[in-house]
Amino acid sequence: AQSVTQLDSQVPVFEEAPVELRCNYSSSVSVYLFWYVQYPNQGLQLLLKYLSGSTLVKGINGFEAEFNKSQTSFHLRKPSVHISDTAEYFCAVSDRRGYQKVTFGIGTKLQVIP
Amino acid sequence: DAGVTQSPTHLIKTRGQQVTLRCSPISGHKSVSWYQQVLGQGPQFIFQYYEKEERGRGNFPDRFSARQFPNYSSELNVNALLLGDSALYLCASSPGTGSYNEQFFGPGTRLTVL
């Protein structure tokens, strides 16, 4: 079984400032890692995913994440946020061996302050 | 191309009733997964269907059932509704069944049980 811990439920940040959203996971097997974004009253959209290879993954809208196997972390970063980045962000994992059962974290609400 | 569509967008039911939610995947996608997102939580996996067969099931009671049709659309049925079934129900489609595949989410169906 897998679990995901998102350490911050809410993160306020000023516009054009950098941001890091933290994610730690636990699993007894190898996993794939994902970050999804959910805008108000919408479904989820994939920001980026780590499957293999380089531990620094670049995604859409200027976001990137770094996979750290020893710390079982997959933190999401953006060097300069915009008002439009205000949304809820979910870290997720899935078992490499199996079907598409994705385990999500509780989510982090990013509030960008003008 | 149209994205994942779900119907209805909102639904109000009373305890003990039954509900059917519908999902149409992106054209060409053969895998459909269902998730339950309770307010303030991350999505929780309910089912995955691929080529009309159930490929995975989450920790949900037998009151929850689903099926996939030859055109790859899907229905989620919930019987004997409880207050705790109130949630946003998300459908996601994917071209394949492997966990590395990106899942594309619909906007969800908001179910309220009174």
mmCIF file with all atom_site columns, C-alpha atoms in Angstrom:
data_model
loop_
_atom_site.group_PDB
_atom_site.id
_atom_site.type_symbol
_atom_site.label_atom_id
_atom_site.label_alt_id
_atom_site.label_comp_id
_atom_site.label_asym_id
_atom_site.label_entity_id
_atom_site.label_seq_id
_atom_site.pdbx_PDB_ins_code
_atom_site.Cartn_x
_atom_site.Cartn_y
_atom_site.Cartn_z
_atom_site.occupancy
_atom_site.B_iso_or_equiv
_atom_site.pdbx_formal_charge
_atom_site.auth_seq_id
_atom_site.auth_comp_id
_atom_site.auth_asym_id
_atom_site.auth_atom_id
_atom_site.pdbx_PDB_model_num
ATOM 1   C CA . ALA A 1 1   ? 0.000   0.000  0.000   1.00 0.00 ? 1   ALA A CA 1
ATOM 2   C CA . GLN A 1 2   ? 1.045   3.571  -0.591  1.00 0.00 ? 2   GLN A CA 1
ATOM 3   C CA . SER A 1 3   ? 0.414   6.789  1.269   1.00 0.00 ? 3   SER A CA 1
ATOM 4   C CA . VAL A 1 4   ? 1.064   10.448 0.513   1.00 0.00 ? 4   VAL A CA 1
ATOM 5   C CA . THR A 1 5   ? 1.635   13.240 3.010   1.00 0.00 ? 5   THR A CA 1
ATOM 6   C CA . GLN A 1 6   ? 1.321   16.844 1.978   1.00 0.00 ? 6   GLN A CA 1
ATOM 7   C CA . LEU A 1 7   ? 2.833   18.781 4.797   1.00 0.00 ? 7   LEU A CA 1
ATOM 8   C CA . ASP A 1 8   ? 1.076   22.099 4.274   1.00 0.00 ? 8   ASP A CA 1
ATOM 9   C CA . SER A 1 9   ? -2.684  22.420 3.955   1.00 0.00 ? 9   SER A CA 1
ATOM 10  C CA . GLN A 1 10  ? -2.461  26.068 2.875   1.00 0.00 ? 10  GLN A CA 1
ATOM 11  C CA . VAL A 1 11  ? 0.393   28.128 1.464   1.00 0.00 ? 11  VAL A CA 1
ATOM 12  C CA . PRO A 1 12  ? -0.024  31.888 1.047   1.00 0.00 ? 12  PRO A CA 1
ATOM 13  C CA . VAL A 1 13  ? 2.589   33.555 -1.153  1.00 0.00 ? 13  VAL A CA 1
ATOM 14  C CA . PHE A 1 14  ? 2.957   36.975 -2.755  1.00 0.00 ? 14  PHE A CA 1
ATOM 15  C CA . GLU A 1 15  ? 2.752   37.305 -6.507  1.00 0.00 ? 15  GLU A CA 1
ATOM 16  C CA . GLU A 1 16  ? 6.137   36.878 -8.270  1.00 0.00 ? 16  GLU A CA 1
ATOM 17  C CA . ALA A 1 17  ? 7.640   35.174 -5.197  1.00 0.00 ? 17  ALA A CA 1
ATOM 18  C CA . PRO A 1 18  ? 8.944   31.594 -5.348  1.00 0.00 ? 18  PRO A CA 1
ATOM 19  C CA . VAL A 1 19  ? 6.970   28.731 -3.842  1.00 0.00 ? 19  VAL A CA 1
ATOM 20  C CA . GLU A 1 20  ? 7.605   25.159 -2.753  1.00 0.00 ? 20  GLU A CA 1
ATOM 21  C CA . LEU A 1 21  ? 4.818   22.704 -1.994  1.00 0.00 ? 21  LEU A CA 1
ATOM 22  C CA . ARG A 1 22  ? 6.033   19.718 -0.022  1.00 0.00 ? 22  ARG A CA 1
ATOM 23  C CA . CYS A 1 23  ? 5.140   16.080 -0.578  1.00 0.00 ? 23  CYS A CA 1
ATOM 24  C CA . ASN A 1 24  ? 6.412   12.917 1.073   1.00 0.00 ? 24  ASN A CA 1
ATOM 25  C CA . TYR A 1 25  ? 5.299   9.413  0.197   1.00 0.00 ? 25  TYR A CA 1
ATOM 26  C CA . SER A 1 26  ? 5.493   5.951  1.660   1.00 0.00 ? 26  SER A CA 1
ATOM 27  C CA . SER A 1 27  ? 5.483   2.728  -0.320  1.00 0.00 ? 27  SER A CA 1
ATOM 28  C CA . SER A 1 28  ? 6.854   -0.797 -0.074  1.00 0.00 ? 28  SER A CA 1
ATOM 29  C CA . VAL A 1 29  ? 7.190   -0.978 -3.878  1.00 0.00 ? 29  VAL A CA 1
ATOM 30  C CA . SER A 1 30  ? 8.481   1.270  -6.628  1.00 0.00 ? 30  SER A CA 1
ATOM 31  C CA . VAL A 1 31  ? 6.085   4.007  -7.583  1.00 0.00 ? 31  VAL A CA 1
ATOM 32  C CA . TYR A 1 32  ? 5.379   6.624  -10.180 1.00 0.00 ? 32  TYR A CA 1
ATOM 33  C CA . LEU A 1 33  ? 4.877   10.142 -8.830  1.00 0.00 ? 33  LEU A CA 1
ATOM 34  C CA . PHE A 1 34  ? 2.501   12.863 -9.988  1.00 0.00 ? 34  PHE A CA 1
ATOM 35  C CA . TRP A 1 35  ? 1.406   16.390 -9.229  1.00 0.00 ? 35  TRP A CA 1
ATOM 36  C CA . TYR A 1 36  ? -2.108  17.470 -10.206 1.00 0.00 ? 36  TYR A CA 1
ATOM 37  C CA . VAL A 1 37  ? -3.762  20.902 -9.987  1.00 0.00 ? 37  VAL A CA 1
ATOM 38  C CA . GLN A 1 38  ? -7.440  21.528 -9.352  1.00 0.00 ? 38  GLN A CA 1
ATOM 39  C CA . TYR A 1 39  ? -8.942  24.929 -10.092 1.00 0.00 ? 39  TYR A CA 1
ATOM 40  C CA . PRO A 1 40  ? -12.224 25.846 -8.361  1.00 0.00 ? 40  PRO A CA 1
ATOM 41  C CA . ASN A 1 41  ? -15.185 23.802 -9.608  1.00 0.00 ? 41  ASN A CA 1
ATOM 42  C CA . GLN A 1 42  ? -13.049 21.877 -12.076 1.00 0.00 ? 42  GLN A CA 1
ATOM 43  C CA . GLY A 1 43  ? -11.518 18.447 -12.395 1.00 0.00 ? 43  GLY A CA 1
ATOM 44  C CA . LEU A 1 44  ? -7.849  17.666 -11.942 1.00 0.00 ? 44  LEU A CA 1
ATOM 45  C CA . GLN A 1 45  ? -5.155  18.495 -14.485 1.00 0.00 ? 45  GLN A CA 1
ATOM 46  C CA . LEU A 1 46  ? -1.750  16.837 -14.612 1.00 0.00 ? 46  LEU A CA 1
ATOM 47  C CA . LEU A 1 47  ? 1.122   19.256 -13.917 1.00 0.00 ? 47  LEU A CA 1
ATOM 48  C CA . LEU A 1 48  ? 3.993   16.803 -14.172 1.00 0.00 ? 48  LEU A CA 1
ATOM 49  C CA . LYS A 1 49  ? 5.016   13.215 -13.506 1.00 0.00 ? 49  LYS A CA 1
ATOM 50  C CA . TYR A 1 50  ? 8.116   11.257 -12.597 1.00 0.00 ? 50  TYR A CA 1
ATOM 51  C CA . LEU A 1 51  ? 8.450   7.878  -14.267 1.00 0.00 ? 51  LEU A CA 1
ATOM 52  C CA . SER A 1 52  ? 12.206  7.323  -14.429 1.00 0.00 ? 52  SER A CA 1
ATOM 53  C CA . GLY A 1 53  ? 15.454  9.011  -15.430 1.00 0.00 ? 53  GLY A CA 1
ATOM 54  C CA . SER A 1 54  ? 16.348  12.537 -14.380 1.00 0.00 ? 54  SER A CA 1
ATOM 55  C CA . THR A 1 55  ? 15.126  13.317 -10.903 1.00 0.00 ? 55  THR A CA 1
ATOM 56  C CA . LEU A 1 56  ? 14.259  16.907 -11.882 1.00 0.00 ? 56  LEU A CA 1
ATOM 57  C CA . VAL A 1 57  ? 10.996  16.952 -13.761 1.00 0.00 ? 57  VAL A CA 1
ATOM 58  C CA . LYS A 1 58  ? 9.619   19.969 -15.583 1.00 0.00 ? 58  LYS A CA 1
ATOM 59  C CA . GLY A 1 59  ? 5.911   20.409 -16.102 1.00 0.00 ? 59  GLY A CA 1
ATOM 60  C CA . ILE A 1 60  ? 3.385   22.837 -17.437 1.00 0.00 ? 60  ILE A CA 1
ATOM 61  C CA . ASN A 1 61  ? 2.943   26.460 -16.344 1.00 0.00 ? 61  ASN A CA 1
ATOM 62  C CA . GLY A 1 62  ? 6.567   26.766 -15.215 1.00 0.00 ? 62  GLY A CA 1
ATOM 63  C CA . PHE A 1 63  ? 6.344   24.191 -12.422 1.00 0.00 ? 63  PHE A CA 1
ATOM 64  C CA . GLU A 1 64  ? 9.045   21.637 -11.658 1.00 0.00 ? 64  GLU A CA 1
ATOM 65  C CA . ALA A 1 65  ? 9.530   18.911 -9.087  1.00 0.00 ? 65  ALA A CA 1
ATOM 66  C CA . GLU A 1 66  ? 12.466  16.937 -7.782  1.00 0.00 ? 66  GLU A CA 1
ATOM 67  C CA . PHE A 1 67  ? 12.311  13.268 -6.865  1.00 0.00 ? 67  PHE A CA 1
ATOM 68  C CA . ASN A 1 68  ? 14.432  12.382 -3.854  1.00 0.00 ? 68  ASN A CA 1
ATOM 69  C CA . LYS A 1 69  ? 14.432  8.633  -3.292  1.00 0.00 ? 69  LYS A CA 1
ATOM 70  C CA . SER A 1 70  ? 16.395  8.679  -0.038  1.00 0.00 ? 70  SER A CA 1
ATOM 71  C CA . GLN A 1 71  ? 14.009  11.184 1.526   1.00 0.00 ? 71  GLN A CA 1
ATOM 72  C CA . THR A 1 72  ? 10.952  9.752  -0.266  1.00 0.00 ? 72  THR A CA 1
ATOM 73  C CA . SER A 1 73  ? 9.990   13.252 -1.289  1.00 0.00 ? 73  SER A CA 1
ATOM 74  C CA . PHE A 1 74  ? 8.657   14.876 -4.448  1.00 0.00 ? 74  PHE A CA 1
ATOM 75  C CA . HIS A 1 75  ? 8.431   18.608 -3.741  1.00 0.00 ? 75  HIS A CA 1
ATOM 76  C CA . LEU A 1 76  ? 6.857   20.970 -6.267  1.00 0.00 ? 76  LEU A CA 1
ATOM 77  C CA . ARG A 1 77  ? 8.452   24.347 -7.009  1.00 0.00 ? 77  ARG A CA 1
ATOM 78  C CA . LYS A 1 78  ? 7.882   27.431 -9.082  1.00 0.00 ? 78  LYS A CA 1
ATOM 79  C CA . PRO A 1 79  ? 10.377  30.334 -9.169  1.00 0.00 ? 79  PRO A CA 1
ATOM 80  C CA . SER A 1 80  ? 7.754   33.063 -9.628  1.00 0.00 ? 80  SER A CA 1
ATOM 81  C CA . VAL A 1 81  ? 4.030   32.584 -9.047  1.00 0.00 ? 81  VAL A CA 1
ATOM 82  C CA . HIS A 1 82  ? 1.130   34.393 -10.707 1.00 0.00 ? 82  HIS A CA 1
ATOM 83  C CA . ILE A 1 83  ? -2.377  35.116 -9.522  1.00 0.00 ? 83  ILE A CA 1
ATOM 84  C CA . SER A 1 84  ? -3.610  32.449 -11.930 1.00 0.00 ? 84  SER A CA 1
ATOM 85  C CA . ASP A 1 85  ? -1.683  29.793 -9.968  1.00 0.00 ? 85  ASP A CA 1
ATOM 86  C CA . THR A 1 86  ? -4.180  30.081 -7.123  1.00 0.00 ? 86  THR A CA 1
ATOM 87  C CA . ALA A 1 87  ? -5.596  26.559 -6.903  1.00 0.00 ? 87  ALA A CA 1
ATOM 88  C CA . GLU A 1 88  ? -5.353  23.316 -4.972  1.00 0.00 ? 88  GLU A CA 1
ATOM 89  C CA . TYR A 1 89  ? -2.406  21.058 -5.693  1.00 0.00 ? 89  TYR A CA 1
ATOM 90  C CA . PHE A 1 90  ? -2.389  17.310 -5.153  1.00 0.00 ? 90  PHE A CA 1
ATOM 91  C CA . CYS A 1 91  ? 0.609   15.021 -4.939  1.00 0.00 ? 91  CYS A CA 1
ATOM 92  C CA . ALA A 1 92  ? -0.091  11.423 -5.976  1.00 0.00 ? 92  ALA A CA 1
ATOM 93  C CA . VAL A 1 93  ? 1.595   8.037  -6.374  1.00 0.00 ? 93  VAL A CA 1
ATOM 94  C CA . SER A 1 94  ? 0.795   4.822  -8.174  1.00 0.00 ? 94  SER A CA 1
ATOM 95  C CA . ASP A 1 95  ? 2.289   1.341  -8.016  1.00 0.00 ? 95  ASP A CA 1
ATOM 96  C CA . ARG A 1 96  ? 4.563   0.727  -11.013 1.00 0.00 ? 96  ARG A CA 1
ATOM 97  C CA . ARG A 1 97  ? 3.489   -2.868 -11.270 1.00 0.00 ? 97  ARG A CA 1
ATOM 98  C CA . GLY A 1 98  ? -0.216  -2.488 -11.269 1.00 0.00 ? 98  GLY A CA 1
ATOM 99  C CA . TYR A 1 99  ? -3.253  -0.814 -12.637 1.00 0.00 ? 99  TYR A CA 1
ATOM 100 C CA . GLN A 1 100 ? -4.164  2.833  -12.373 1.00 0.00 ? 100 GLN A CA 1
ATOM 101 C CA . LYS A 1 101 ? -4.969  3.018  -8.694  1.00 0.00 ? 101 LYS A CA 1
ATOM 102 C CA . VAL A 1 102 ? -3.629  6.464  -7.882  1.00 0.00 ? 102 VAL A CA 1
ATOM 103 C CA . THR A 1 103 ? -3.275  7.428  -4.234  1.00 0.00 ? 103 THR A CA 1
ATOM 104 C CA . PHE A 1 104 ? -3.654  11.155 -3.642  1.00 0.00 ? 104 PHE A CA 1
ATOM 105 C CA . GLY A 1 105 ? -2.550  13.374 -0.804  1.00 0.00 ? 105 GLY A CA 1
ATOM 106 C CA . ILE A 1 106 ? -4.964  15.637 1.026   1.00 0.00 ? 106 ILE A CA 1
ATOM 107 C CA . GLY A 1 107 ? -4.021  18.627 -1.108  1.00 0.00 ? 107 GLY A CA 1
ATOM 108 C CA . THR A 1 108 ? -2.324  22.004 -0.590  1.00 0.00 ? 108 THR A CA 1
ATOM 109 C CA . LYS A 1 109 ? -4.220  25.197 -1.278  1.00 0.00 ? 109 LYS A CA 1
ATOM 110 C CA . LEU A 1 110 ? -1.938  27.760 -2.866  1.00 0.00 ? 110 LEU A CA 1
ATOM 111 C CA . GLN A 1 111 ? -3.153  31.301 -2.394  1.00 0.00 ? 111 GLN A CA 1
ATOM 112 C CA . VAL A 1 112 ? -1.290  33.909 -4.422  1.00 0.00 ? 112 VAL A CA 1
ATOM 113 C CA . ILE A 1 113 ? -1.568  37.372 -2.887  1.00 0.00 ? 113 ILE A CA 1
ATOM 114 C CA . PRO A 1 114 ? -1.448  40.397 -5.228  1.00 0.00 ? 114 PRO A CA 1
ATOM 115 C CA . ASP B 2 1   ? -11.182 17.218 -29.275 1.00 0.00 ? 1   ASP B CA 1
ATOM 116 C CA . ALA B 2 2   ? -13.694 16.979 -26.472 1.00 0.00 ? 2   ALA B CA 1
ATOM 117 C CA . GLY B 2 3   ? -12.387 16.136 -23.043 1.00 0.00 ? 3   GLY B CA 1
ATOM 118 C CA . VAL B 2 4   ? -13.896 13.760 -20.525 1.00 0.00 ? 4   VAL B CA 1
ATOM 119 C CA . THR B 2 5   ? -17.557 14.566 -19.982 1.00 0.00 ? 5   THR B CA 1
ATOM 120 C CA . GLN B 2 6   ? -19.677 13.663 -16.986 1.00 0.00 ? 6   GLN B CA 1
ATOM 121 C CA . SER B 2 7   ? -23.384 13.887 -16.334 1.00 0.00 ? 7   SER B CA 1
ATOM 122 C CA . PRO B 2 8   ? -25.177 15.189 -14.476 1.00 0.00 ? 8   PRO B CA 1
ATOM 123 C CA . THR B 2 9   ? -23.130 18.067 -13.060 1.00 0.00 ? 9   THR B CA 1
ATOM 124 C CA . HIS B 2 10  ? -25.114 18.212 -9.839  1.00 0.00 ? 10  HIS B CA 1
ATOM 125 C CA . LEU B 2 11  ? -27.454 15.771 -8.154  1.00 0.00 ? 11  LEU B CA 1
ATOM 126 C CA . ILE B 2 12  ? -29.460 15.831 -4.947  1.00 0.00 ? 12  ILE B CA 1
ATOM 127 C CA . LYS B 2 13  ? -30.730 12.568 -3.465  1.00 0.00 ? 13  LYS B CA 1
ATOM 128 C CA . THR B 2 14  ? -32.114 11.404 -0.131  1.00 0.00 ? 14  THR B CA 1
ATOM 129 C CA . ARG B 2 15  ? -30.776 8.654  2.082   1.00 0.00 ? 15  ARG B CA 1
ATOM 130 C CA . GLY B 2 16  ? -31.603 5.165  0.873   1.00 0.00 ? 16  GLY B CA 1
ATOM 131 C CA . GLN B 2 17  ? -32.022 6.150  -2.762  1.00 0.00 ? 17  GLN B CA 1
ATOM 132 C CA . GLN B 2 18  ? -29.949 4.905  -5.676  1.00 0.00 ? 18  GLN B CA 1
ATOM 133 C CA . VAL B 2 19  ? -27.942 7.045  -8.115  1.00 0.00 ? 19  VAL B CA 1
ATOM 134 C CA . THR B 2 20  ? -26.290 6.517  -11.505 1.00 0.00 ? 20  THR B CA 1
ATOM 135 C CA . LEU B 2 21  ? -23.462 8.743  -12.712 1.00 0.00 ? 21  LEU B CA 1
ATOM 136 C CA . ARG B 2 22  ? -22.247 8.741  -16.297 1.00 0.00 ? 22  ARG B CA 1
ATOM 137 C CA . CYS B 2 23  ? -18.893 9.321  -17.949 1.00 0.00 ? 23  CYS B CA 1
ATOM 138 C CA . SER B 2 24  ? -17.766 9.605  -21.558 1.00 0.00 ? 24  SER B CA 1
ATOM 139 C CA . PRO B 2 25  ? -14.017 9.236  -22.049 1.00 0.00 ? 25  PRO B CA 1
ATOM 140 C CA . ILE B 2 26  ? -11.823 11.039 -24.528 1.00 0.00 ? 26  ILE B CA 1
ATOM 141 C CA . SER B 2 27  ? -12.147 9.489  -27.980 1.00 0.00 ? 27  SER B CA 1
ATOM 142 C CA . GLY B 2 28  ? -9.722  6.586  -28.309 1.00 0.00 ? 28  GLY B CA 1
ATOM 143 C CA . HIS B 2 29  ? -9.294  6.089  -24.573 1.00 0.00 ? 29  HIS B CA 1
ATOM 144 C CA . LYS B 2 30  ? -10.204 2.598  -23.417 1.00 0.00 ? 30  LYS B CA 1
ATOM 145 C CA . SER B 2 31  ? -9.589  2.968  -19.682 1.00 0.00 ? 31  SER B CA 1
ATOM 146 C CA . VAL B 2 32  ? -11.956 4.705  -17.293 1.00 0.00 ? 32  VAL B CA 1
ATOM 147 C CA . SER B 2 33  ? -11.400 5.198  -13.578 1.00 0.00 ? 33  SER B CA 1
ATOM 148 C CA . TRP B 2 34  ? -13.730 6.575  -10.921 1.00 0.00 ? 34  TRP B CA 1
ATOM 149 C CA . TYR B 2 35  ? -12.732 8.595  -7.860  1.00 0.00 ? 35  TYR B CA 1
ATOM 150 C CA . GLN B 2 36  ? -14.633 10.009 -4.881  1.00 0.00 ? 36  GLN B CA 1
ATOM 151 C CA . GLN B 2 37  ? -13.504 13.385 -3.548  1.00 0.00 ? 37  GLN B CA 1
ATOM 152 C CA . VAL B 2 38  ? -15.024 14.350 -0.228  1.00 0.00 ? 38  VAL B CA 1
ATOM 153 C CA . LEU B 2 39  ? -14.853 18.045 0.611   1.00 0.00 ? 39  LEU B CA 1
ATOM 154 C CA . GLY B 2 40  ? -11.426 18.946 1.951   1.00 0.00 ? 40  GLY B CA 1
ATOM 155 C CA . GLN B 2 41  ? -9.835  15.633 0.937   1.00 0.00 ? 41  GLN B CA 1
ATOM 156 C CA . GLY B 2 42  ? -7.939  14.265 -2.019  1.00 0.00 ? 42  GLY B CA 1
ATOM 157 C CA . PRO B 2 43  ? -9.658  11.970 -4.508  1.00 0.00 ? 43  PRO B CA 1
ATOM 158 C CA . GLN B 2 44  ? -10.005 8.320  -3.493  1.00 0.00 ? 44  GLN B CA 1
ATOM 159 C CA . PHE B 2 45  ? -9.882  5.544  -6.059  1.00 0.00 ? 45  PHE B CA 1
ATOM 160 C CA . ILE B 2 46  ? -13.098 3.557  -6.522  1.00 0.00 ? 46  ILE B CA 1
ATOM 161 C CA . PHE B 2 47  ? -12.774 1.529  -9.760  1.00 0.00 ? 47  PHE B CA 1
ATOM 162 C CA . GLN B 2 48  ? -10.801 1.158  -12.953 1.00 0.00 ? 48  GLN B CA 1
ATOM 163 C CA . TYR B 2 49  ? -12.310 -0.423 -16.080 1.00 0.00 ? 49  TYR B CA 1
ATOM 164 C CA . TYR B 2 50  ? -10.423 -1.330 -19.217 1.00 0.00 ? 50  TYR B CA 1
ATOM 165 C CA . GLU B 2 51  ? -11.941 -2.935 -22.280 1.00 0.00 ? 51  GLU B CA 1
ATOM 166 C CA . LYS B 2 52  ? -15.193 -3.439 -20.328 1.00 0.00 ? 52  LYS B CA 1
ATOM 167 C CA . GLU B 2 53  ? -13.507 -5.428 -17.565 1.00 0.00 ? 53  GLU B CA 1
ATOM 168 C CA . GLU B 2 54  ? -12.904 -4.338 -13.978 1.00 0.00 ? 54  GLU B CA 1
ATOM 169 C CA . ARG B 2 55  ? -9.163  -4.022 -13.497 1.00 0.00 ? 55  ARG B CA 1
ATOM 170 C CA . GLY B 2 56  ? -9.046  -2.570 -10.016 1.00 0.00 ? 56  GLY B CA 1
ATOM 171 C CA . ARG B 2 57  ? -11.225 -1.734 -7.056  1.00 0.00 ? 57  ARG B CA 1
ATOM 172 C CA . GLY B 2 58  ? -10.605 0.512  -4.068  1.00 0.00 ? 58  GLY B CA 1
ATOM 173 C CA . ASN B 2 59  ? -11.811 0.127  -0.496  1.00 0.00 ? 59  ASN B CA 1
ATOM 174 C CA . PHE B 2 60  ? -15.464 0.893  -1.092  1.00 0.00 ? 60  PHE B CA 1
ATOM 175 C CA . PRO B 2 61  ? -18.499 -1.179 -0.029  1.00 0.00 ? 61  PRO B CA 1
ATOM 176 C CA . ASP B 2 62  ? -20.493 -3.333 -2.411  1.00 0.00 ? 62  ASP B CA 1
ATOM 177 C CA . ARG B 2 63  ? -23.086 -0.577 -2.638  1.00 0.00 ? 63  ARG B CA 1
ATOM 178 C CA . PHE B 2 64  ? -20.753 0.905  -5.230  1.00 0.00 ? 64  PHE B CA 1
ATOM 179 C CA . SER B 2 65  ? -20.711 -0.743 -8.653  1.00 0.00 ? 65  SER B CA 1
ATOM 180 C CA . ALA B 2 66  ? -19.746 0.258  -12.159 1.00 0.00 ? 66  ALA B CA 1
ATOM 181 C CA . ARG B 2 67  ? -19.700 -0.948 -15.701 1.00 0.00 ? 67  ARG B CA 1
ATOM 182 C CA . GLN B 2 68  ? -18.157 0.014  -19.016 1.00 0.00 ? 68  GLN B CA 1
ATOM 183 C CA . PHE B 2 69  ? -19.945 -0.160 -22.334 1.00 0.00 ? 69  PHE B CA 1
ATOM 184 C CA . PRO B 2 70  ? -18.661 -1.186 -25.778 1.00 0.00 ? 70  PRO B CA 1
ATOM 185 C CA . ASN B 2 71  ? -18.130 2.486  -26.672 1.00 0.00 ? 71  ASN B CA 1
ATOM 186 C CA . TYR B 2 72  ? -15.936 2.759  -23.507 1.00 0.00 ? 72  TYR B CA 1
ATOM 187 C CA . SER B 2 73  ? -18.343 5.072  -21.694 1.00 0.00 ? 73  SER B CA 1
ATOM 188 C CA . SER B 2 74  ? -18.999 4.129  -18.098 1.00 0.00 ? 74  SER B CA 1
ATOM 189 C CA . GLU B 2 75  ? -21.583 4.310  -15.353 1.00 0.00 ? 75  GLU B CA 1
ATOM 190 C CA . LEU B 2 76  ? -21.065 4.390  -11.602 1.00 0.00 ? 76  LEU B CA 1
ATOM 191 C CA . ASN B 2 77  ? -23.975 3.175  -9.477  1.00 0.00 ? 77  ASN B CA 1
ATOM 192 C CA . VAL B 2 78  ? -24.377 3.742  -5.781  1.00 0.00 ? 78  VAL B CA 1
ATOM 193 C CA . ASN B 2 79  ? -27.188 1.993  -3.906  1.00 0.00 ? 79  ASN B CA 1
ATOM 194 C CA . ALA B 2 80  ? -28.695 2.705  -0.497  1.00 0.00 ? 80  ALA B CA 1
ATOM 195 C CA . LEU B 2 81  ? -27.178 6.174  -0.317  1.00 0.00 ? 81  LEU B CA 1
ATOM 196 C CA . LEU B 2 82  ? -25.745 7.404  2.971   1.00 0.00 ? 82  LEU B CA 1
ATOM 197 C CA . LEU B 2 83  ? -25.057 10.978 4.045   1.00 0.00 ? 83  LEU B CA 1
ATOM 198 C CA . GLY B 2 84  ? -21.354 10.164 3.826   1.00 0.00 ? 84  GLY B CA 1
ATOM 199 C CA . ASP B 2 85  ? -21.660 9.485  0.099   1.00 0.00 ? 85  ASP B CA 1
ATOM 200 C CA . SER B 2 86  ? -21.976 13.231 -0.479  1.00 0.00 ? 86  SER B CA 1
ATOM 201 C CA . ALA B 2 87  ? -18.942 14.108 -2.564  1.00 0.00 ? 87  ALA B CA 1
ATOM 202 C CA . LEU B 2 88  ? -17.581 15.114 -5.946  1.00 0.00 ? 88  LEU B CA 1
ATOM 203 C CA . TYR B 2 89  ? -17.338 12.020 -8.151  1.00 0.00 ? 89  TYR B CA 1
ATOM 204 C CA . LEU B 2 90  ? -14.594 12.252 -10.725 1.00 0.00 ? 90  LEU B CA 1
ATOM 205 C CA . CYS B 2 91  ? -14.150 10.179 -13.830 1.00 0.00 ? 91  CYS B CA 1
ATOM 206 C CA . ALA B 2 92  ? -10.766 9.890  -15.540 1.00 0.00 ? 92  ALA B CA 1
ATOM 207 C CA . SER B 2 93  ? -9.884  8.354  -18.873 1.00 0.00 ? 93  SER B CA 1
ATOM 208 C CA . SER B 2 94  ? -6.594  7.073  -20.184 1.00 0.00 ? 94  SER B CA 1
ATOM 209 C CA . PRO B 2 95  ? -5.384  5.472  -23.415 1.00 0.00 ? 95  PRO B CA 1
ATOM 210 C CA . GLY B 2 96  ? -4.066  2.396  -21.639 1.00 0.00 ? 96  GLY B CA 1
ATOM 211 C CA . THR B 2 97  ? -4.234  0.540  -18.388 1.00 0.00 ? 97  THR B CA 1
ATOM 212 C CA . GLY B 2 98  ? -0.667  0.964  -17.149 1.00 0.00 ? 98  GLY B CA 1
ATOM 213 C CA . SER B 2 99  ? -0.130  3.172  -14.124 1.00 0.00 ? 99  SER B CA 1
ATOM 214 C CA . TYR B 2 100 ? 2.370   5.320  -16.047 1.00 0.00 ? 100 TYR B CA 1
ATOM 215 C CA . ASN B 2 101 ? -0.386  6.586  -18.336 1.00 0.00 ? 101 ASN B CA 1
ATOM 216 C CA . GLU B 2 102 ? -1.649  10.099 -17.772 1.00 0.00 ? 102 GLU B CA 1
ATOM 217 C CA . GLN B 2 103 ? -5.231  10.214 -16.591 1.00 0.00 ? 103 GLN B CA 1
ATOM 218 C CA . PHE B 2 104 ? -7.486  12.956 -17.947 1.00 0.00 ? 104 PHE B CA 1
ATOM 219 C CA . PHE B 2 105 ? -10.163 14.026 -15.489 1.00 0.00 ? 105 PHE B CA 1
ATOM 220 C CA . GLY B 2 106 ? -13.669 15.226 -16.135 1.00 0.00 ? 106 GLY B CA 1
ATOM 221 C CA . PRO B 2 107 ? -15.236 18.136 -14.220 1.00 0.00 ? 107 PRO B CA 1
ATOM 222 C CA . GLY B 2 108 ? -17.043 15.765 -11.870 1.00 0.00 ? 108 GLY B CA 1
ATOM 223 C CA . THR B 2 109 ? -20.571 15.190 -10.616 1.00 0.00 ? 109 THR B CA 1
ATOM 224 C CA . ARG B 2 110 ? -21.429 16.837 -7.308  1.00 0.00 ? 110 ARG B CA 1
ATOM 225 C CA . LEU B 2 111 ? -23.674 14.469 -5.330  1.00 0.00 ? 111 LEU B CA 1
ATOM 226 C CA . THR B 2 112 ? -25.500 15.750 -2.270  1.00 0.00 ? 112 THR B CA 1
ATOM 227 C CA . VAL B 2 113 ? -27.303 13.237 -0.065  1.00 0.00 ? 113 VAL B CA 1
ATOM 228 C CA . LEU B 2 114 ? -29.895 14.698 2.311   1.00 0.00 ? 114 LEU B CA 1
#
